[in-house]
Amino acid sequence: MVPTTHALPVWLLFLCGLGDTVPSHRGHCTGNQCFVLFQEPGDFAGAQKSCKDSGGQSLMSNSEPVEKLLRSPLHGGFWMTPSPDGPGRPGCPCISVSGGRNFTVLWKPCRDSLDGFLCQYTFHELCGGLQAASDAQVKYTYTSMDWELDDSDTFPPGTIAVAGTLDGQYLDSKHVCFSSGWVEAPWTCEVLQGGCEHACSSTHGCVCPAGKTLQPNNFACTDSPCGSNPCTGEGEECHITQDGFTCTCKDGFDLEDGGCVDVAICEKCEHMLCDKFNGVYECHCRKGFRVSPRDPSKCELMCTERDCPSICVHDDEKGPQCFCLDGYIQDTSPNTSTPFCTDIDECESNQCDQQCENLFGSYRCLCDDGFKLHPDMFTCVPVPVREQEEDEDGSGSTAPYPSPASPHPATVVPSYIKTGSVMGMSVFVALCAALLYFLIRNGAKRCGKFDLSSFRRPEIDIFYLQQVTTETYKRISFDKQFKNDPPTIL
């Protein structure tokens, strides 16, 4: 890389501002002098001014490198500067070229317009020729003024040298002349984008657009063999090689049986249990746990009974904090101070269209004969006639379709709540019957016409209602028994 701590010389400023260039001009450098042929029409005064404005001077007519500049194919007349020791003649000197090196020095009226002019320049810290492979050809260009310097002995700072072989698929290298030495691309991005064909990054060097890849020369781009996505298998990615490309497995995938298999999840399994099923690795859990439906790498407690212990976490400020698994609700028992979890009967909420089967911690929907479960897993739809005809037993009936576990409404309560409601109704009916009995008996005594002995029982059970809460329901127990003789009603 070009040292960034050095002050950029003037020629680098030219490089930084270089945009679209005009057609190349021929140049030849030897020692610390460069001689350039400009093919820009104009008169003698305009030629003198152009040479001076570009930091040079008009080429003298007795300069030896003229033959290097007038190589074929070239035709026309080009202004020069008269030699100080040459004969004085009217007009201004020029060179008339016909077919290359066959040229003649002529004197033309200074106001005539010729095909161009010749200038000469002086430089310091020039570079020698680039050392390239024996079969490589090198092209030299002074980029700030677009000079072709191929047939030169030395090269001014800022010259770009590009080397490559005729049968090569891409260029071998690119260099820039700096401080009498050649610096290979990519160099600092502040100078001609580091020599990059597309773009230059201060941290990554040359970069290419999407669909293209960097050639081995590290500055030019080419169509990427991976640009058409040739590696489309699960877990595959494309890597460029000298022969083209190869498909490899991404990080977290291993090559097994000719395909890439995701093994990254095995490193995340909470219980470190991982097995391959149908070509896919899955986490497993220890006994009493199941894989969490929210995260396939985590395990959660599993309850396979109607009642299970609650999960409690001790809190220094609030004490034990207990909770239940999904599908269970917290309850208490007089035999223990620790709450337990009991299964929620989701079927009581009538979430299914036809039939419902309660499961521990979940439920599933079933359908009657002639119906099948809709993809929403709740609704039953008629089985098409064609499917009924294809049924093996010819009855047209279909087996029940189970519904997977699904979220439950927070208001669903345990099944024994319904049982408590039935018990309360039973008690109410019993009390009403007892009241009716006493009314009839009392009426019989007054009227003296009825024999109610058949209604009498030695023992009558009295039930007392007990207030219950909405959180839990307790079974109502018998409180006490009446005496053998029924109470007298006045």
Short mmCIF file of N, CA, C and O in Angstrom, two decimals, residues 11 127 197 222 232 281 351:
data_model
loop_
_atom_site.label_atom_id
_atom_site.label_comp_id
_atom_site.label_asym_id
_atom_site.label_seq_id
_atom_site.Cartn_x
_atom_site.Cartn_y
_atom_site.Cartn_z
N TRP A 11 1.52 15.09 -8.83
CA TRP A 11 0.97 14.12 -9.78
C TRP A 11 -0.14 13.27 -9.18
O TRP A 11 -1.06 12.84 -9.87
N CYS A 127 10.59 5.78 -12.48
CA CYS A 127 10.72 4.33 -12.28
C CYS A 127 11.33 3.70 -13.53
O CYS A 127 11.13 4.19 -14.65
N GLU A 197 -11.05 -2.00 -10.07
CA GLU A 197 -11.91 -1.85 -11.24
C GLU A 197 -13.30 -1.34 -10.86
O GLU A 197 -13.89 -0.54 -11.58
N THR A 222 -14.98 -10.20 -12.20
CA THR A 222 -15.48 -11.08 -13.24
C THR A 222 -16.79 -11.70 -12.78
O THR A 222 -17.11 -11.67 -11.59
N THR A 232 -27.99 -25.13 -4.27
CA THR A 232 -29.32 -24.82 -3.74
C THR A 232 -29.81 -25.84 -2.73
O THR A 232 -30.94 -25.74 -2.26
N TYR A 281 -31.73 -33.60 12.66
CA TYR A 281 -31.37 -33.74 14.07
C TYR A 281 -32.35 -32.96 14.93
O TYR A 281 -32.72 -31.83 14.61
N GLN A 351 -64.98 -26.06 22.48
CA GLN A 351 -64.16 -25.49 21.42
C GLN A 351 -64.23 -26.31 20.14
O GLN A 351 -63.92 -25.81 19.06
#
